[in-house]
Short mmCIF file of C-alpha atoms and ligand atoms in Angstrom, two decimals:
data_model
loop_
_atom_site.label_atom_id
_atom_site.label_comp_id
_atom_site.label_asym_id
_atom_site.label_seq_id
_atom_site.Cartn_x
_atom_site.Cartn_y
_atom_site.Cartn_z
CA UNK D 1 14.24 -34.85 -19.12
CA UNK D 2 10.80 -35.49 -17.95
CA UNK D 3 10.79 -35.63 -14.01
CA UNK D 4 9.02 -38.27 -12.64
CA UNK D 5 7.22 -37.42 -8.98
CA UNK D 6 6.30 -39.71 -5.68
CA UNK D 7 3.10 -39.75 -4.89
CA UNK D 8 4.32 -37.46 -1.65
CA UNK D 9 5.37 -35.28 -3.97
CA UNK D 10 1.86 -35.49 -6.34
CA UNK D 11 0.45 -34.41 -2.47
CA UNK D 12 2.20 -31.58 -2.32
CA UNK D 13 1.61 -29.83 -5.70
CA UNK D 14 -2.47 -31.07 -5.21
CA UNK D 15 -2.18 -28.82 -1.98
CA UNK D 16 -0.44 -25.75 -4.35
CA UNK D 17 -2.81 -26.32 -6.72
CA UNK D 18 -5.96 -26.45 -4.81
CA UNK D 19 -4.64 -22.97 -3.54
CA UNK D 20 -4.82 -21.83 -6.71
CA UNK D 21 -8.28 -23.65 -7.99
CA UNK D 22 -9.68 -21.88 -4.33
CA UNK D 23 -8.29 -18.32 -4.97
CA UNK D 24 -9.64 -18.59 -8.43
CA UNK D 25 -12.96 -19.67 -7.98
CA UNK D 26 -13.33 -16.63 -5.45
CA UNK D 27 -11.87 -14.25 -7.70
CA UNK D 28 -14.54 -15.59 -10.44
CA UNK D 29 -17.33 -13.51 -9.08
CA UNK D 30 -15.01 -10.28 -8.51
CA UNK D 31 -14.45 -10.11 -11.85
CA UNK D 32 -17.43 -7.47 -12.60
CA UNK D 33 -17.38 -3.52 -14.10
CA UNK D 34 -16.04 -1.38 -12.18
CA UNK D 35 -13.42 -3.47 -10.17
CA UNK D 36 -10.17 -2.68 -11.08
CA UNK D 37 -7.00 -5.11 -12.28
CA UNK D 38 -4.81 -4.14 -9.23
CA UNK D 39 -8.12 -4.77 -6.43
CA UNK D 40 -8.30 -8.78 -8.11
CA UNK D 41 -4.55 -8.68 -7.43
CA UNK D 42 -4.35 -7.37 -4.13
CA UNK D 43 -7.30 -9.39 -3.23
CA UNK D 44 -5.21 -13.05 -4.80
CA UNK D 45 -1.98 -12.18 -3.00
CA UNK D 46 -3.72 -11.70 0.73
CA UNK D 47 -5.88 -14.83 0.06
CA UNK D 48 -2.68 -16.73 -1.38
CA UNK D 49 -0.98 -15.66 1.60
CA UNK D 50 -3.62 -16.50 3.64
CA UNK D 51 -3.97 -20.34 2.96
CA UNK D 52 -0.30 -20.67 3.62
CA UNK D 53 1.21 -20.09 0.27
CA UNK D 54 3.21 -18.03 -1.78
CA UNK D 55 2.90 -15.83 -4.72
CA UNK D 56 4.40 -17.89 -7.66
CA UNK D 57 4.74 -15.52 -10.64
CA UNK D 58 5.53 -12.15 -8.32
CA UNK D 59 9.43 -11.26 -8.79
CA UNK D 60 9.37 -14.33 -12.00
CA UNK D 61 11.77 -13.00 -14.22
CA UNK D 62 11.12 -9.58 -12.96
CA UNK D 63 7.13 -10.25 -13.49
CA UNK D 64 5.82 -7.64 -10.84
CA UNK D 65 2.11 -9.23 -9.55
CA UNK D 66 0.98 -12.27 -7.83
CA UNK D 67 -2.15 -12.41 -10.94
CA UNK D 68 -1.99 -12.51 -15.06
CA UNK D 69 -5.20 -10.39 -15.94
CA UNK D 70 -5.58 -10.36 -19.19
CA UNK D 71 -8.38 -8.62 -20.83
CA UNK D 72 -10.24 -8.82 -24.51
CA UNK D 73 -7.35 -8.97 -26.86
CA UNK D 74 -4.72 -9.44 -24.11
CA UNK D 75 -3.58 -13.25 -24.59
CA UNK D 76 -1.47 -13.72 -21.31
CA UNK D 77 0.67 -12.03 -18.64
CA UNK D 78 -1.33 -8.73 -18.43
CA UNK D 79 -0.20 -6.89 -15.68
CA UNK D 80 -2.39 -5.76 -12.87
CA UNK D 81 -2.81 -1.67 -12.49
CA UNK D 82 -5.25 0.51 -10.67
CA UNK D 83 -5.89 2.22 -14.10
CA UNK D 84 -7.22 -0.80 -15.35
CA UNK D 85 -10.62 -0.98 -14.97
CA UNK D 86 -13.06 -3.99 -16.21
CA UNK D 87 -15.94 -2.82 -18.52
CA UNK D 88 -19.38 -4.52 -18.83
CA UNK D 89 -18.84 -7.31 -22.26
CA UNK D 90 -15.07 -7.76 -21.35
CA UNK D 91 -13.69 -11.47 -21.03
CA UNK D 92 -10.70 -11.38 -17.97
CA UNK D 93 -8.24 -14.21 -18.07
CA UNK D 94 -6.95 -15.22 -14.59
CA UNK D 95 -3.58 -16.97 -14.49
CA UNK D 96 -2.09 -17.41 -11.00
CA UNK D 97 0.74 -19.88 -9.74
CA UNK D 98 1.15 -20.60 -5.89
CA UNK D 99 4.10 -22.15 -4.20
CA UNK D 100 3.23 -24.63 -0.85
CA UNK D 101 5.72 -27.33 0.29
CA UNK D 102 8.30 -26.62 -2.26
CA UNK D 103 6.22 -26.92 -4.99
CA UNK D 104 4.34 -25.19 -7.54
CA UNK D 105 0.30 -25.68 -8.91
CA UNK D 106 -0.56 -22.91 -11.78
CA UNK D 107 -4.09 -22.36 -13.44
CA UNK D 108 -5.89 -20.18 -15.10
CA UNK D 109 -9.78 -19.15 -16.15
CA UNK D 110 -11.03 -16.84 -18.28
CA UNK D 111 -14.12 -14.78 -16.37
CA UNK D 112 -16.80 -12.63 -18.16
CA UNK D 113 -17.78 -9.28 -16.77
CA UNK D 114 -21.47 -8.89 -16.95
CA UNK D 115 -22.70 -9.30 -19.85
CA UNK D 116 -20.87 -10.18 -23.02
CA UNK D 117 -21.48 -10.86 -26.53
CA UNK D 118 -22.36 -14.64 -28.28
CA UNK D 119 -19.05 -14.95 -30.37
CA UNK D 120 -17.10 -13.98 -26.51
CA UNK D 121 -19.28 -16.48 -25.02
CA UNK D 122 -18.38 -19.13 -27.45
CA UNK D 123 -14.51 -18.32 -27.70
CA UNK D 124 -14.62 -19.25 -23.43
CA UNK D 125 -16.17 -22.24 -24.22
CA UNK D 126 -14.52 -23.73 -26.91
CA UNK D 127 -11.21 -22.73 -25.38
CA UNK D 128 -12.46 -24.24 -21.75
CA UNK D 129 -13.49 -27.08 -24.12
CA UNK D 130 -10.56 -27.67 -25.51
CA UNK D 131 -8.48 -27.99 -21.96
CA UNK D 132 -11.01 -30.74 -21.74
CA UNK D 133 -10.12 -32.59 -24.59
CA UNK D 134 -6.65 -32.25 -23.90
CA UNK D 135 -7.36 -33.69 -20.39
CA UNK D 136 -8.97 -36.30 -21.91
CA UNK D 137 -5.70 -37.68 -23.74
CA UNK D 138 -3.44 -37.98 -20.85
CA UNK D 139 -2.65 -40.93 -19.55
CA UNK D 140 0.54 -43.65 -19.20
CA UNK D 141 1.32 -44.40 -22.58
CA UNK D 142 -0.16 -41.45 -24.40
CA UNK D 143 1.64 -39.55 -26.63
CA UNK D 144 2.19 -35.68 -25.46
CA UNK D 145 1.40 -34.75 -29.63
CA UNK D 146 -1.88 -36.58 -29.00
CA UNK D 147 -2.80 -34.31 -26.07
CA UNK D 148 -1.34 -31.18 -28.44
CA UNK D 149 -3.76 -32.69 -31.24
CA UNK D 150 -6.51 -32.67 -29.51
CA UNK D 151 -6.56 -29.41 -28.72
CA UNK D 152 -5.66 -27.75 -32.26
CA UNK D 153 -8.12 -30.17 -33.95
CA UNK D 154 -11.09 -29.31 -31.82
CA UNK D 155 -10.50 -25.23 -31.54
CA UNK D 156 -9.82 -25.18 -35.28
CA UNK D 157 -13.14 -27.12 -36.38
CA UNK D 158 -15.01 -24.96 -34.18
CA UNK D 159 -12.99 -21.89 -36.30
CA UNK D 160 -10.96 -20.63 -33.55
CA UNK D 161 -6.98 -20.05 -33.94
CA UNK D 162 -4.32 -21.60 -31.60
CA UNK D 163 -1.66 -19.17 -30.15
CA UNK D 164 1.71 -20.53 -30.88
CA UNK D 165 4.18 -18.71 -29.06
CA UNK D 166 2.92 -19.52 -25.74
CA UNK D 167 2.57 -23.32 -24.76
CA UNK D 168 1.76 -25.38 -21.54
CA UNK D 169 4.92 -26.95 -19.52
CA UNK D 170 5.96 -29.59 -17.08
CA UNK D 171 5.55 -28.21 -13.25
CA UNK D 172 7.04 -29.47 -10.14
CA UNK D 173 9.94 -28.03 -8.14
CA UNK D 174 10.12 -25.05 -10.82
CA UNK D 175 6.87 -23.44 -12.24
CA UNK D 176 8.25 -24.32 -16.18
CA UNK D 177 9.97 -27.90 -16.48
CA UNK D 178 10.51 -29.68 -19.43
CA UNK D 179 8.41 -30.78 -21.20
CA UNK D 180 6.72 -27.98 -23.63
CA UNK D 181 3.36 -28.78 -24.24
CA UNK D 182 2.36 -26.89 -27.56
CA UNK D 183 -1.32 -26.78 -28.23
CA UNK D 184 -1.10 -27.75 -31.71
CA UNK D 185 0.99 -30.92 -32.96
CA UNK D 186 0.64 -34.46 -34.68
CA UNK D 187 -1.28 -37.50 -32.32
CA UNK D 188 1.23 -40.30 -32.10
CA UNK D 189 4.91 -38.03 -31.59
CA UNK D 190 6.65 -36.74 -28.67
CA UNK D 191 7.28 -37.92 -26.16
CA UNK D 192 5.38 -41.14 -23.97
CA UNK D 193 3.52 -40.16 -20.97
CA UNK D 194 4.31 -42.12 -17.75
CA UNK D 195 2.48 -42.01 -14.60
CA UNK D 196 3.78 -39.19 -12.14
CA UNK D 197 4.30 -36.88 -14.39
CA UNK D 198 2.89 -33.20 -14.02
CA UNK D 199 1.93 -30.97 -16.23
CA UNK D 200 0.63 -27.87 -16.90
CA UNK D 201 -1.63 -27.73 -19.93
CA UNK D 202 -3.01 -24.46 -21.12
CA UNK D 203 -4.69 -23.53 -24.57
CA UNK D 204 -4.80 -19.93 -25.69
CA UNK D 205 -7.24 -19.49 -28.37
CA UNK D 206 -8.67 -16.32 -30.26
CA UNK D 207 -11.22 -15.38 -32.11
CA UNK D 208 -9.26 -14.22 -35.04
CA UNK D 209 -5.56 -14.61 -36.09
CA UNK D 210 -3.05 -16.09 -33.41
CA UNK D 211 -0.65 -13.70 -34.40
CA UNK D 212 1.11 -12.39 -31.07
CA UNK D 213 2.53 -9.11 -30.07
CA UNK D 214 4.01 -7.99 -26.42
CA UNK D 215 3.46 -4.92 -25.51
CA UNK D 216 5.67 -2.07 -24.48
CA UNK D 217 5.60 -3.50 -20.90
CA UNK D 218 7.72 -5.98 -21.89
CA UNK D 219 4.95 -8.88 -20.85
CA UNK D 220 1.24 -8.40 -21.95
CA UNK D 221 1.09 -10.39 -25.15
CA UNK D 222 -2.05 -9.51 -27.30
CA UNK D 223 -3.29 -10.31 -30.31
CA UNK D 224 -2.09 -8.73 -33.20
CA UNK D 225 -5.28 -7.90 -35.18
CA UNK D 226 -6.98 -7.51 -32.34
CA UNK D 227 -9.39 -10.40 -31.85
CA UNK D 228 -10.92 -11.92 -28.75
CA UNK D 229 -8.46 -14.25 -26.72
CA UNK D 230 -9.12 -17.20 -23.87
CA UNK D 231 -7.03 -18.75 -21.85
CA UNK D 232 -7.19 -21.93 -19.23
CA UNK D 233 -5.26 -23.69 -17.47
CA UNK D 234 -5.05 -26.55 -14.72
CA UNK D 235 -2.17 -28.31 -13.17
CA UNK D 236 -2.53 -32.52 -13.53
CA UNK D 237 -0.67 -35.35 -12.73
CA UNK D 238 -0.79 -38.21 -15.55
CA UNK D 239 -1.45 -41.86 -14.14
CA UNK D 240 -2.00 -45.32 -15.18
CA UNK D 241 -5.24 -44.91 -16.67
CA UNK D 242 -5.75 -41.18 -16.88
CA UNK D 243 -5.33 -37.97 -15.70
CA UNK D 244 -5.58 -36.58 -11.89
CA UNK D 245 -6.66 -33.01 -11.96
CA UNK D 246 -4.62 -31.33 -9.26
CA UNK D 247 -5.79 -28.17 -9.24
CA UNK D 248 -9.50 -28.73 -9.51
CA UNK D 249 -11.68 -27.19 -7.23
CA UNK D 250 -11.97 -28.86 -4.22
N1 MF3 Z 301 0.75 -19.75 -16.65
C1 MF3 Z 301 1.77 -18.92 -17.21
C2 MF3 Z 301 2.97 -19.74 -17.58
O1 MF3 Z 301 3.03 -20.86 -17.19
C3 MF3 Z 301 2.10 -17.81 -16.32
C4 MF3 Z 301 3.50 -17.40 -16.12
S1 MF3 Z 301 3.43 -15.74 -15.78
C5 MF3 Z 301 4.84 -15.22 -15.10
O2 MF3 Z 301 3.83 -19.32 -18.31
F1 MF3 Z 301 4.62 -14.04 -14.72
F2 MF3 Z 301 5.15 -15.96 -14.08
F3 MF3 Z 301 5.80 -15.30 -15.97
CO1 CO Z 302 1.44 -22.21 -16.86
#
């Protein structure tokens, strides 16, 4: 079942969101060689904190951080460490939840540290891209396949590979509510958007295969041959004649 929110309720998970959207777009410019996984954690948990929220993903199913840093190959849900240090060239993906008011807002970016190569630089685009697109499609009436569509249609013409495994979700009270939002499917199926629902919509695309593989850590998924992967993500609400971006940056 698709929960339907008030607008009060909309309110609330903007304010999450906008937690995470700020906290993000600080840690943007941290993301450089040198700094280490751990630091951009410690740094998102005080500044969560700080603005009166709370740490979504820390103690989530046992996940141990406040940040996803996920580097190069790493899809999703690396875990910070103070061994892990960025490099100059590597792409960092940033996923962070935050909890205000009872509810949640979840996002995600993928940084670049210094300076990286053209095919990295177009893999962030065409993945950032592609949330775009997928933006684009909500609204009352829509079809969720049509907002799945849009973003396998788009990442594959430009030659990149959709990850399967993972998918976007509904958000609200819980961080994952139904529905799934798979970023490949047919426009015209699932199920109909209605205004006041929220969603979380978040393509993972790689440079290479999609094939995924989790690590001995139990969470960092990679790529299994390797390849390049970016991820983002924004929290949205879907109404009459769109889409309200709830975790944009203020
Ligand atoms: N944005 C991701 C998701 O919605 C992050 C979850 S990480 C976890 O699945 F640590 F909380 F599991
Ligand atoms: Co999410």
């Amino acid at each position: 079942m698709i929960e339907i929110k008030t607008p009060a309720e909309i309110e609330s998970m903007r304010r999450a969101s906008r937690v995470v959207a700020e906290v993000l777009a600080e840690l943007g410019p941290l993301v450089k060689p040198g700094v280490s996984t751990k630091e951009l954690d410690s740094f998102a948990e005080r500044r969560v904190r700080d603005l009166g929220a709370v740490p979504a993903f820390l103690g989530y199913r046992g996940y141990p951080a406040t940040l996803c840093v996920s580097i190069n190959e790493e899809i999703v849900h690396g875990i910070p460490s103070p061994k892990r240090i960025v490099k100059e060239g590597d792409i960092v993906s940033l996923d962070m939840g935050a909890i205000l008011e009872g509810f949640y807002g979840d996002a995600a970016i993928t940084a670049a540290a210094g300076k990286i190569k053209g095919p990295a630089q177009r893999l962030m685009d065409v993945t950032k891209r592609s949330l775009e697109l997928a933006l684009s499609e909500v609204k009352a009436g829509a079809r969720l396949g049509d907002v799945s569509h849009a973003v396998q249609k788009y990442a594959e013409a430009q030659g990149m590979a959709v990850v399967k495994e993972f998918t976007g979700h509904g958000i609200g009270r819980h961080l994952h509510e139904d529905p799934s939002i798979p970023n490949y499917g047919k426009a015209g199926t699932g199920p109909v958007l209605r205004a006041g629902m929220t969603l979380a919509i978040e393509p993972m695309l790689c440079l290479g295969r999609a094939e995924v593989v989790v690590k001995d850590d139990g969470w960092t998924a990679v790529s299994a041959d390797g390849s390049l992967a970016a991820h983002y993500e924004h929290t949205v609400a879907v109404t009459e004649d769109g889409c309200d971006i709830l975790s944009a940056a203020d």
